[in-house]
Amino acid sequence: MIKKLIPDYYFKSVYDIPYEQLYEQGIRLILTDMDNTLISYKQTSPDEKLFKLKERILNIGFEFILVSNSRKKRVDYFAKAYDIPYVKFALKPLKRGIKKAIKLAKGKYNKNEILILGDQLMTDTYAGKRCKLVVGLVEAVDKKTDIGPTRFNRRLERFFLKRIKKKMPEEYDKYLKSYGENII
Ligand SMILES: [Mg+2]
């Protein structure tokens, strides 16, 4: 299982991703988590910076779809405000929500053309790997704002990060070191 917790990329934030390069490498669809990936749990209204990022991503030629585990109204609110197609209550790390999102894109992409972005190993990374997608792990926007179930996942995360560090030190150093720095 721990192999499925190792992302293909680590990015400091969604603003630090070389999108043009990923497009050149063949990525066409970006699935993204919402809370603590695009915005913090605390954010209550849309901001210009993210709207511009979305525009940039679309202009490069990507499709961009939100896949959130949250079932709250805020997912509908933000997705509509930013005008991003979305799947809520996605139940990552189950495959269901991700499959639904891929269907939203009319299933026209191969798995190696799909990048999934998220701030949690136990949900986003694991779900992406289970679906055999390309996985980008990002640093949480504001970890202090994590809510109940996420805090539980963070504890699991710490446990697995330690195991990966011990059993697969090269992979840990390459993909997880920065992420794990403040965790273990
Ligand atoms: Mg998240």
Coordinates of N, CA, C and O and ligand atoms in Angstrom, one line a residue:
M1 N 0.8 -1.2 0.0 CA 0.0 0.0 0.0 C 0.8 1.3 0.0 O 0.5 2.2 -0.6
I2 N 2.0 1.2 0.7 CA 2.7 2.5 0.8 C 3.2 3.1 -0.5 O 3.3 4.3 -0.7
K3 N 3.3 2.2 -1.5 CA 3.7 2.7 -2.8 C 2.7 3.6 -3.4 O 2.9 4.5 -4.2
K4 N 1.4 3.3 -3.1 CA 0.3 4.1 -3.6 C 0.2 5.5 -2.8 O -0.7 6.2 -3.1
L5 N 1.1 5.7 -1.9 CA 1.0 7.0 -1.1 C 2.2 7.9 -1.6 O 2.5 8.9 -1.0
I6 N 2.9 7.5 -2.6 CA 4.0 8.3 -3.1 C 3.5 9.0 -4.4 O 3.2 8.4 -5.4
P7 N 3.5 10.3 -4.4 CA 3.0 11.1 -5.5 C 4.1 11.1 -6.6 O 5.2 10.7 -6.4
D8 N 3.7 11.6 -7.8 CA 4.6 11.7 -8.9 C 5.3 13.1 -8.9 O 6.4 13.3 -9.4
Y9 N 4.6 14.0 -8.2 CA 5.1 15.4 -8.1 C 4.8 16.0 -6.8 O 3.7 15.6 -6.2
Y10 N 5.6 16.8 -6.3 CA 5.3 17.6 -5.1 C 5.4 19.1 -5.5 O 6.4 19.5 -6.1
F11 N 4.4 19.9 -5.2 CA 4.4 21.3 -5.4 C 4.1 22.1 -4.1 O 3.3 21.6 -3.3
K12 N 4.7 23.2 -4.0 CA 4.5 24.0 -2.8 C 3.1 24.5 -2.8 O 2.5 24.6 -1.7
S13 N 2.5 24.8 -3.9 CA 1.1 25.2 -4.0 C 0.6 25.1 -5.4 O 1.4 25.0 -6.3
V14 N -0.7 25.3 -5.6 CA -1.2 25.3 -7.0 C -0.7 26.5 -7.8 O -0.8 26.4 -9.0
Y15 N -0.1 27.5 -7.1 CA 0.5 28.6 -7.9 C 1.9 28.3 -8.3 O 2.5 29.1 -9.0
D16 N 2.5 27.3 -7.8 CA 3.9 26.9 -8.1 C 4.0 25.7 -9.0 O 5.0 25.0 -9.0
I17 N 3.0 25.5 -9.8 CA 3.1 24.3 -10.7 C 3.5 24.8 -12.1 O 2.9 25.7 -12.6
P18 N 4.4 24.1 -12.7 CA 4.8 24.4 -14.1 C 3.8 23.8 -15.1 O 4.0 22.8 -15.8
Y19 N 2.6 24.5 -15.2 CA 1.5 24.0 -16.0 C 1.9 23.8 -17.5 O 1.5 22.8 -18.1
E20 N 2.6 24.7 -18.0 CA 3.0 24.6 -19.5 C 3.8 23.3 -19.7 O 3.6 22.6 -20.7
Q21 N 4.7 23.1 -18.7 CA 5.5 21.9 -18.9 C 4.7 20.6 -18.8 O 4.9 19.7 -19.5
L22 N 3.7 20.6 -17.9 CA 2.9 19.5 -17.7 C 2.1 19.2 -19.0 O 1.8 18.1 -19.4
Y23 N 1.7 20.3 -19.6 CA 0.9 20.2 -20.9 C 1.8 19.6 -22.0 O 1.4 18.7 -22.7
E24 N 3.0 20.1 -22.0 CA 4.0 19.5 -23.0 C 4.2 18.0 -22.7 O 4.4 17.3 -23.7
Q25 N 4.2 17.6 -21.5 CA 4.4 16.2 -21.1 C 3.1 15.4 -21.4 O 3.2 14.2 -21.3
G26 N 2.0 16.0 -21.8 CA 0.9 15.3 -22.3 C -0.3 15.3 -21.3 O -1.4 14.7 -21.6
I27 N -0.2 16.0 -20.2 CA -1.4 16.2 -19.3 C -2.4 17.0 -20.0 O -2.1 18.1 -20.6
R28 N -3.7 16.6 -19.9 CA -4.8 17.3 -20.6 C -5.9 17.7 -19.6 O -6.7 18.6 -19.8
L29 N -6.1 16.8 -18.6 CA -7.2 17.0 -17.7 C -6.6 17.2 -16.3 O -5.8 16.3 -15.9
I30 N -7.0 18.2 -15.6 CA -6.5 18.4 -14.2 C -7.7 18.2 -13.3 O -8.7 19.0 -13.4
L31 N -7.7 17.2 -12.4 CA -8.7 17.1 -11.3 C -8.1 17.7 -10.1 O -6.9 17.4 -9.7
T32 N -8.8 18.5 -9.4 CA -8.3 19.1 -8.2 C -9.2 19.0 -7.0 O -10.4 19.2 -7.1
D33 N -8.6 18.8 -5.9 CA -9.2 18.9 -4.6 C -9.5 20.4 -4.3 O -8.9 21.2 -5.0
M34 N -10.5 20.7 -3.4 CA -10.8 22.1 -3.2 C -10.1 22.6 -1.8 O -9.2 23.4 -1.9
D35 N -10.6 22.0 -0.7 CA -10.2 22.6 0.6 C -8.8 22.3 0.9 O -8.3 21.2 0.8
N36 N -8.1 23.3 1.2 CA -6.7 23.3 1.5 C -5.8 23.0 0.3 O -4.6 22.8 0.5
T37 N -6.4 22.8 -0.8 CA -5.6 22.7 -2.1 C -5.7 24.0 -2.9 O -4.7 24.7 -3.1
L38 N -7.0 24.4 -3.2 CA -7.2 25.7 -3.9 C -7.4 26.8 -2.9 O -6.9 27.9 -3.1
I39 N -8.1 26.5 -1.8 CA -8.4 27.6 -0.9 C -8.4 26.9 0.5 O -8.5 25.7 0.7
S40 N -8.3 27.8 1.6 CA -8.3 27.2 2.9 C -9.8 27.0 3.3 O -10.7 27.5 2.7
Y41 N -9.9 26.2 4.4 CA -11.3 25.9 4.9 C -12.0 27.1 5.3 O -13.2 27.2 5.4
K42 N -11.2 28.1 5.7 CA -11.7 29.3 6.3 C -12.2 30.3 5.2 O -13.0 31.2 5.5
Q43 N -11.7 30.2 4.0 CA -12.1 31.1 3.0 C -13.6 31.1 2.8 O -14.3 30.1 2.6
T44 N -14.2 32.3 2.7 CA -15.7 32.4 2.6 C -16.1 33.0 1.3 O -17.3 32.9 0.9
S45 N -15.2 33.6 0.6 CA -15.6 34.2 -0.7 C -14.5 34.0 -1.8 O -13.3 33.9 -1.4
P46 N -14.9 34.0 -3.0 CA -13.9 33.7 -4.1 C -12.9 34.9 -4.2 O -13.2 36.0 -3.8
D47 N -11.7 34.6 -4.7 CA -10.7 35.6 -4.8 C -10.2 35.6 -6.3 O -10.2 34.6 -7.0
E48 N -9.7 36.8 -6.6 CA -9.3 37.1 -8.0 C -8.1 36.2 -8.4 O -8.0 35.8 -9.5
K49 N -7.2 36.0 -7.4 CA -6.0 35.2 -7.7 C -6.3 33.8 -8.3 O -5.7 33.4 -9.3
L50 N -7.2 33.2 -7.6 CA -7.5 31.8 -8.1 C -8.3 31.8 -9.4 O -8.1 31.0 -10.2
F51 N -9.1 32.9 -9.5 CA -9.9 33.0 -10.8 C -8.9 33.1 -11.9 O -9.1 32.5 -13.0
K52 N -7.9 34.0 -11.7 CA -6.9 34.2 -12.8 C -6.1 32.9 -13.1 O -5.8 32.6 -14.2
L53 N -5.8 32.2 -12.0 CA -5.1 30.9 -12.2 C -5.9 29.9 -13.1 O -5.4 29.3 -14.0
K54 N -7.2 29.9 -12.7 CA -8.1 29.0 -13.5 C -8.1 29.4 -15.0 O -8.0 28.5 -15.9
E55 N -8.2 30.7 -15.2 CA -8.2 31.2 -16.6 C -6.9 30.8 -17.3 O -6.9 30.4 -18.5
R56 N -5.8 30.9 -16.6 CA -4.5 30.5 -17.2 C -4.5 29.1 -17.5 O -4.0 28.7 -18.6
I57 N -5.0 28.2 -16.6 CA -5.0 26.8 -16.8 C -5.8 26.4 -18.1 O -5.4 25.6 -18.9
L58 N -7.0 27.1 -18.2 CA -7.9 26.8 -19.3 C -7.2 27.3 -20.6 O -7.3 26.6 -21.7
N59 N -6.6 28.5 -20.6 CA -5.9 29.0 -21.8 C -4.8 28.1 -22.3 O -4.6 28.1 -23.5
I60 N -4.1 27.4 -21.4 CA -3.1 26.5 -21.8 C -3.7 25.4 -22.6 O -3.1 24.9 -23.6
G61 N -4.9 25.0 -22.3 CA -5.6 24.0 -23.0 C -6.1 22.8 -22.2 O -6.6 21.8 -22.7
F62 N -5.9 23.0 -20.9 CA -6.4 21.9 -20.0 C -7.9 22.0 -19.8 O -8.5 23.0 -19.9
E63 N -8.5 20.8 -19.4 CA -9.8 20.8 -18.7 C -9.5 20.8 -17.2 O -8.5 20.2 -16.8
F64 N -10.3 21.4 -16.5 CA -10.1 21.6 -15.0 C -11.4 21.3 -14.3 O -12.4 21.9 -14.5
I65 N -11.3 20.2 -13.5 CA -12.5 19.8 -12.7 C -12.2 19.6 -11.3 O -11.2 19.1 -10.9
L66 N -13.1 20.1 -10.4 CA -13.0 20.0 -9.0 C -13.6 18.7 -8.5 O -14.7 18.3 -8.9
V67 N -12.8 18.0 -7.6 CA -13.3 16.8 -7.0 C -13.1 16.9 -5.5 O -12.0 16.7 -5.0
S68 N -14.2 17.1 -4.8 CA -14.1 17.4 -3.4 C -14.8 16.3 -2.6 O -15.9 15.8 -3.0
N69 N -14.2 16.0 -1.5 CA -14.9 15.0 -0.6 C -16.0 15.7 0.2 O -16.8 15.0 0.8
S70 N -16.0 16.9 0.3 CA -16.9 17.7 1.1 C -18.3 17.6 0.5 O -18.5 17.5 -0.8
R71 N -19.3 17.5 1.3 CA -20.7 17.5 0.8 C -21.4 18.8 1.1 O -22.6 19.0 0.9
K72 N -20.6 19.8 1.6 CA -21.1 21.1 2.0 C -21.5 22.0 0.9 O -21.0 21.9 -0.2
K73 N -22.4 22.9 1.2 CA -22.9 23.9 0.2 C -21.7 24.7 -0.3 O -21.8 25.3 -1.5
R74 N -20.7 24.9 0.5 CA -19.6 25.7 0.0 C -18.9 25.2 -1.2 O -18.3 25.9 -2.0
V75 N -19.0 23.9 -1.5 CA -18.4 23.3 -2.7 C -19.2 23.9 -3.9 O -18.6 24.3 -4.9
D76 N -20.5 23.8 -3.8 CA -21.4 24.3 -4.9 C -21.1 25.8 -5.1 O -20.9 26.3 -6.2
Y77 N -21.0 26.5 -4.0 CA -20.8 27.9 -4.0 C -19.5 28.3 -4.7 O -19.6 29.1 -5.7
F78 N -18.4 27.7 -4.3 CA -17.1 28.1 -4.9 C -17.0 27.6 -6.3 O -16.5 28.3 -7.2
A79 N -17.5 26.4 -6.6 CA -17.3 25.8 -7.9 C -18.1 26.7 -8.9 O -17.6 27.0 -10.0
K80 N -19.3 27.2 -8.5 CA -20.1 28.0 -9.4 C -19.5 29.4 -9.5 O -19.4 30.0 -10.6
A81 N -19.0 29.9 -8.4 CA -18.4 31.3 -8.4 C -17.2 31.3 -9.3 O -17.0 32.2 -10.1
Y82 N -16.3 30.2 -9.3 CA -15.2 30.2 -10.1 C -15.5 29.6 -11.5 O -14.6 29.5 -12.3
D83 N -16.7 29.1 -11.6 CA -17.1 28.5 -12.9 C -16.2 27.3 -13.2 O -15.6 27.2 -14.3
I84 N -16.2 26.3 -12.3 CA -15.4 25.1 -12.5 C -16.4 23.9 -12.4 O -17.1 23.8 -11.4
P85 N -16.4 23.0 -13.4 CA -17.2 21.8 -13.2 C -16.8 21.0 -12.0 O -15.6 21.1 -11.7
Y86 N -17.7 20.3 -11.3 CA -17.3 19.7 -10.1 C -18.1 18.5 -9.7 O -19.2 18.2 -10.2
V87 N -17.4 17.7 -8.8 CA -18.0 16.5 -8.2 C -17.9 16.7 -6.7 O -16.7 17.0 -6.3
K88 N -19.0 16.7 -5.9 CA -18.8 16.8 -4.5 C -19.1 15.5 -3.8 O -19.5 14.5 -4.5
F89 N -18.8 15.4 -2.5 CA -19.0 14.1 -1.8 C -18.3 13.0 -2.6 O -18.9 11.9 -2.8
A90 N -17.1 13.2 -2.9 CA -16.4 12.2 -3.9 C -15.9 11.0 -3.2 O -15.6 10.0 -3.9
L91 N -15.8 11.0 -1.9 CA -15.4 9.8 -1.1 C -14.0 9.3 -1.5 O -13.7 8.1 -1.4
K92 N -13.1 10.2 -1.9 CA -11.7 9.8 -2.1 C -11.2 9.2 -0.7 O -11.5 9.8 0.3
P93 N -10.5 8.1 -0.6 CA -9.7 7.4 -1.7 C -10.5 6.4 -2.5 O -9.9 5.7 -3.2
L94 N -11.8 6.3 -2.3 CA -12.6 5.5 -3.3 C -12.5 6.0 -4.7 O -12.2 7.2 -4.8
K95 N -12.7 5.2 -5.6 CA -12.6 5.6 -7.0 C -13.8 6.3 -7.6 O -13.7 7.0 -8.6
R96 N -14.9 6.2 -6.9 CA -16.2 6.6 -7.4 C -16.2 8.0 -7.9 O -16.6 8.3 -9.1
G97 N -15.8 9.0 -7.1 CA -15.9 10.4 -7.4 C -15.0 10.7 -8.6 O -15.3 11.6 -9.4
I98 N -13.9 10.1 -8.6 CA -12.9 10.4 -9.6 C -13.4 9.9 -11.0 O -13.3 10.6 -12.0
K99 N -14.0 8.7 -10.9 CA -14.6 8.2 -12.2 C -15.7 9.1 -12.7 O -15.8 9.3 -13.9
K100 N -16.5 9.6 -11.7 CA -17.5 10.5 -12.1 C -17.0 11.8 -12.8 O -17.5 12.3 -13.8
A101 N -15.9 12.3 -12.2 CA -15.2 13.5 -12.8 C -14.7 13.2 -14.2 O -14.8 14.0 -15.1
I102 N -14.1 12.0 -14.4 CA -13.6 11.7 -15.7 C -14.7 11.6 -16.7 O -14.6 11.9 -17.8
K103 N -15.9 11.1 -16.2 CA -17.1 11.0 -17.1 C -17.5 12.4 -17.5 O -18.0 12.7 -18.6
L104 N -17.4 13.4 -16.5 CA -17.8 14.8 -16.8 C -17.0 15.3 -18.0 O -17.4 16.1 -18.8
A105 N -15.7 14.8 -18.1 CA -14.9 15.2 -19.2 C -15.1 14.3 -20.4 O -14.3 14.1 -21.3
K106 N -16.3 13.6 -20.4 CA -16.7 12.7 -21.5 C -15.7 11.5 -21.7 O -15.7 11.0 -22.8
G107 N -15.0 11.2 -20.7 CA -14.1 10.1 -20.8 C -13.1 10.1 -21.9 O -12.6 9.1 -22.4
K108 N -12.7 11.3 -22.4 CA -11.9 11.4 -23.6 C -10.4 11.3 -23.3 O -9.6 11.4 -24.2
Y109 N -10.0 11.2 -22.1 CA -8.6 11.2 -21.8 C -8.1 9.8 -21.3 O -8.8 9.1 -20.6
N110 N -6.9 9.5 -21.6 CA -6.2 8.3 -21.0 C -5.8 8.7 -19.6 O -5.5 9.8 -19.3
K111 N -5.5 7.6 -18.9 CA -5.1 7.9 -17.5 C -3.8 8.7 -17.3 O -3.7 9.5 -16.4
N112 N -2.9 8.4 -18.3 CA -1.6 9.2 -18.2 C -1.7 10.6 -18.7 O -0.8 11.3 -18.7
E113 N -3.0 11.0 -19.1 CA -3.2 12.4 -19.5 C -3.9 13.2 -18.3 O -4.3 14.3 -18.5
I114 N -4.2 12.5 -17.2 CA -4.9 13.1 -16.2 C -4.1 13.3 -14.9 O -3.5 12.3 -14.4
L115 N -4.0 14.5 -14.4 CA -3.3 14.8 -13.2 C -4.3 15.1 -12.1 O -5.2 15.9 -12.3
I116 N -4.1 14.5 -11.0 CA -4.9 14.8 -9.8 C -4.1 15.6 -8.8 O -3.0 15.2 -8.5
L117 N -4.6 16.7 -8.3 CA -4.0 17.6 -7.3 C -4.7 17.5 -6.0 O -5.9 17.6 -5.9
G118 N -3.9 17.4 -4.9 CA -4.6 17.4 -3.6 C -3.5 17.6 -2.5 O -2.3 17.4 -2.7
D119 N -4.0 17.9 -1.3 CA -3.1 18.2 -0.2 C -3.0 17.1 0.8 O -2.4 17.2 1.8
Q120 N -3.7 15.9 0.5 CA -3.7 14.9 1.5 C -3.3 13.5 0.9 O -3.9 13.1 -0.1
L121 N -2.3 12.9 1.6 CA -1.9 11.6 1.1 C -3.0 10.5 1.1 O -3.2 9.8 0.2
M122 N -3.7 10.5 2.3 CA -4.7 9.4 2.5 C -5.9 9.5 1.6 O -6.6 8.5 1.5
T123 N -6.2 10.7 1.1 CA -7.4 10.8 0.3 C -6.9 11.0 -1.2 O -7.1 10.2 -2.1
D124 N -6.3 12.2 -1.4 CA -6.0 12.6 -2.8 C -5.0 11.8 -3.5 O -5.2 11.2 -4.6
T125 N -3.8 11.6 -2.8 CA -2.7 10.8 -3.5 C -3.2 9.4 -3.6 O -3.0 8.8 -4.7
Y126 N -3.7 8.8 -2.6 CA -4.1 7.4 -2.6 C -5.1 7.2 -3.6 O -5.0 6.2 -4.4
A127 N -6.1 8.0 -3.7 CA -7.2 7.9 -4.7 C -6.6 7.9 -6.1 O -6.9 7.1 -7.0
G128 N -5.7 8.9 -6.3 CA -5.2 9.1 -7.7 C -4.4 7.9 -8.1 O -4.4 7.4 -9.2
K129 N -3.6 7.4 -7.2 CA -2.8 6.2 -7.5 C -3.6 5.0 -7.7 O -3.3 4.1 -8.6
R130 N -4.7 4.8 -6.9 CA -5.6 3.7 -7.1 C -6.2 3.7 -8.5 O -6.5 2.7 -9.1
C131 N -6.4 5.0 -9.0 CA -7.0 5.1 -10.3 C -6.0 5.2 -11.4 O -6.3 5.4 -12.6
K132 N -4.7 5.0 -11.0 CA -3.6 5.0 -12.0 C -3.4 6.3 -12.7 O -3.0 6.4 -13.9
L133 N -3.7 7.4 -12.0 CA -3.5 8.7 -12.6 C -2.2 9.3 -12.3 O -1.4 8.7 -11.5
V134 N -1.8 10.4 -12.9 CA -0.6 11.1 -12.5 C -1.0 12.0 -11.2 O -2.0 12.6 -11.2
V135 N -0.1 11.9 -10.2 CA -0.5 12.5 -8.9 C 0.4 13.6 -8.5 O 1.6 13.5 -8.5
G136 N -0.2 14.8 -8.2 CA 0.6 15.9 -7.7 C 0.1 16.2 -6.3 O -1.1 16.5 -6.0
L137 N 1.1 16.2 -5.3 CA 0.7 16.5 -3.9 C 1.1 18.0 -3.7 O 2.2 18.4 -4.1
V138 N 0.2 18.7 -3.1 CA 0.6 20.1 -2.8 C 0.5 20.3 -1.2 O -0.2 19.6 -0.5
E139 N 1.2 21.3 -0.8 CA 1.2 21.6 0.6 C -0.1 22.3 0.9 O -0.7 23.0 0.1
A140 N -0.7 21.9 2.1 CA -2.0 22.5 2.5 C -1.9 24.0 2.5 O -0.9 24.6 3.0
V141 N -2.9 24.7 2.1 CA -3.0 26.2 2.1 C -2.8 26.6 3.6 O -2.0 27.5 3.9
D142 N -3.6 26.0 4.5 CA -3.5 26.4 5.9 C -4.0 25.2 6.7 O -5.1 25.0 7.0
K143 N -2.9 24.5 7.2 CA -3.2 23.2 7.9 C -4.0 23.5 9.2 O -4.8 22.6 9.6
K144 N -3.8 24.6 9.7 CA -4.5 24.9 11.0 C -6.1 24.9 10.8 O -6.8 24.7 11.8
T145 N -6.5 25.0 9.6 CA -7.9 25.0 9.3 C -8.5 23.7 9.0 O -9.7 23.5 8.8
D146 N -7.7 22.6 9.1 CA -8.2 21.3 8.8 C -9.3 21.0 9.8 O -9.3 21.4 10.9
I147 N -10.3 20.2 9.3 CA -11.4 19.9 10.1 C -11.4 18.4 10.6 O -10.5 17.7 10.1
G148 N -12.3 18.0 11.4 CA -12.3 16.7 12.1 C -11.7 15.5 11.3 O -10.6 15.0 11.7
P149 N -12.4 15.0 10.3 CA -11.9 13.8 9.6 C -10.5 14.0 9.0 O -9.7 13.1 8.9
T150 N -10.2 15.2 8.6 CA -8.9 15.5 8.0 C -7.8 15.4 9.1 O -6.7 14.9 8.8
R151 N -8.2 15.9 10.3 CA -7.2 15.8 11.4 C -6.9 14.3 11.6 O -5.7 14.0 11.9
F152 N -7.9 13.5 11.5 CA -7.6 12.0 11.7 C -6.7 11.5 10.6 O -5.8 10.8 10.8
N153 N -7.0 11.9 9.4 CA -6.2 11.5 8.2 C -4.7 12.0 8.4 O -3.8 11.4 8.0
R154 N -4.6 13.2 9.0 CA -3.2 13.7 9.2 C -2.4 12.8 10.1 O -1.2 12.6 10.0
R155 N -3.1 12.2 11.1 CA -2.4 11.3 12.0 C -2.0 10.0 11.3 O -0.9 9.5 11.4
L156 N -2.9 9.5 10.4 CA -2.5 8.3 9.6 C -1.4 8.7 8.7 O -0.4 7.9 8.5
E157 N -1.4 9.9 8.2 CA -0.4 10.4 7.2 C 1.0 10.3 7.9 O 1.9 9.9 7.3
R158 N 1.0 10.8 9.2 CA 2.3 10.8 9.9 C 2.8 9.4 10.0 O 4.0 9.2 9.8
F159 N 1.9 8.5 10.4 CA 2.3 7.1 10.5 C 2.9 6.5 9.2 O 4.0 6.0 9.2
F160 N 2.2 6.8 8.1 CA 2.7 6.3 6.8 C 3.9 7.0 6.3 O 4.8 6.4 5.7
L161 N 4.0 8.3 6.6 CA 5.2 9.0 6.1 C 6.5 8.4 6.8 O 7.5 8.3 6.2
K162 N 6.3 8.1 8.1 CA 7.4 7.5 8.8 C 7.8 6.2 8.2 O 9.0 5.8 8.0
R163 N 6.8 5.4 7.8 CA 7.1 4.1 7.2 C 7.8 4.2 5.9 O 8.7 3.5 5.5
I164 N 7.3 5.2 5.1 CA 7.9 5.4 3.7 C 9.3 5.8 3.9 O 10.2 5.4 3.2
K165 N 9.5 6.7 4.8 CA 10.9 7.3 5.1 C 11.8 6.1 5.4 O 13.0 6.1 4.9
K166 N 11.4 5.1 6.2 CA 12.2 4.0 6.6 C 12.4 3.0 5.5 O 13.5 2.5 5.3
K167 N 11.3 2.7 4.8 CA 11.3 1.6 3.8 C 11.7 2.0 2.4 O 12.2 1.2 1.7
M168 N 11.4 3.2 2.1 CA 11.7 3.7 0.7 C 12.4 5.1 0.8 O 11.8 6.1 0.3
P169 N 13.5 5.2 1.4 CA 14.1 6.5 1.7 C 14.4 7.3 0.4 O 14.3 8.5 0.5
E170 N 14.7 6.7 -0.7 CA 15.0 7.4 -1.9 C 13.7 8.1 -2.4 O 13.8 9.3 -2.7
E171 N 12.6 7.4 -2.4 CA 11.4 8.0 -2.9 C 10.9 9.0 -1.9 O 10.4 10.1 -2.3
Y172 N 11.1 8.8 -0.6 CA 10.7 9.7 0.4 C 11.5 11.1 0.1 O 10.9 12.1 0.1
D173 N 12.8 10.9 0.0 CA 13.6 12.2 -0.2 C 13.1 12.9 -1.5 O 13.1 14.1 -1.5
K174 N 12.8 12.2 -2.5 CA 12.5 12.8 -3.8 C 11.1 13.4 -3.8 O 11.0 14.5 -4.3
Y175 N 10.1 12.8 -3.2 CA 8.7 13.2 -3.4 C 8.1 13.7 -2.1 O 7.1 14.4 -2.2
L176 N 8.6 13.3 -1.0 CA 7.8 13.6 0.2 C 8.6 14.4 1.3 O 8.0 14.8 2.3
K177 N 9.8 14.6 1.0 CA 10.6 15.2 2.1 C 10.1 16.6 2.5 O 9.9 16.9 3.7
S178 N 9.8 17.5 1.6 CA 9.3 18.8 1.9 C 8.0 18.7 2.6 O 7.7 19.4 3.5
Y179 N 7.1 17.9 2.0 CA 5.8 17.7 2.6 C 5.9 17.2 4.0 O 5.1 17.6 4.9
G180 N 6.8 16.2 4.2 CA 6.8 15.6 5.5 C 7.5 16.4 6.6 O 7.4 16.1 7.8
E181 N 8.3 17.4 6.2 CA 9.1 18.2 7.1 C 8.4 18.6 8.3 O 8.9 18.5 9.4
N182 N 7.2 19.2 8.2 CA 6.5 19.7 9.4 C 5.6 18.7 10.0 O 4.9 19.0 11.0
I183 N 5.6 17.5 9.4 CA 4.6 16.5 9.9 C 5.3 15.4 10.8 O 4.8 15.1 11.9
I184 N 6.5 14.9 10.4 CA 7.1 13.8 11.2 C 8.4 14.3 11.8 O 8.8 15.4 11.6
Ligands
MG1 MG -8.0 18.9 0.9

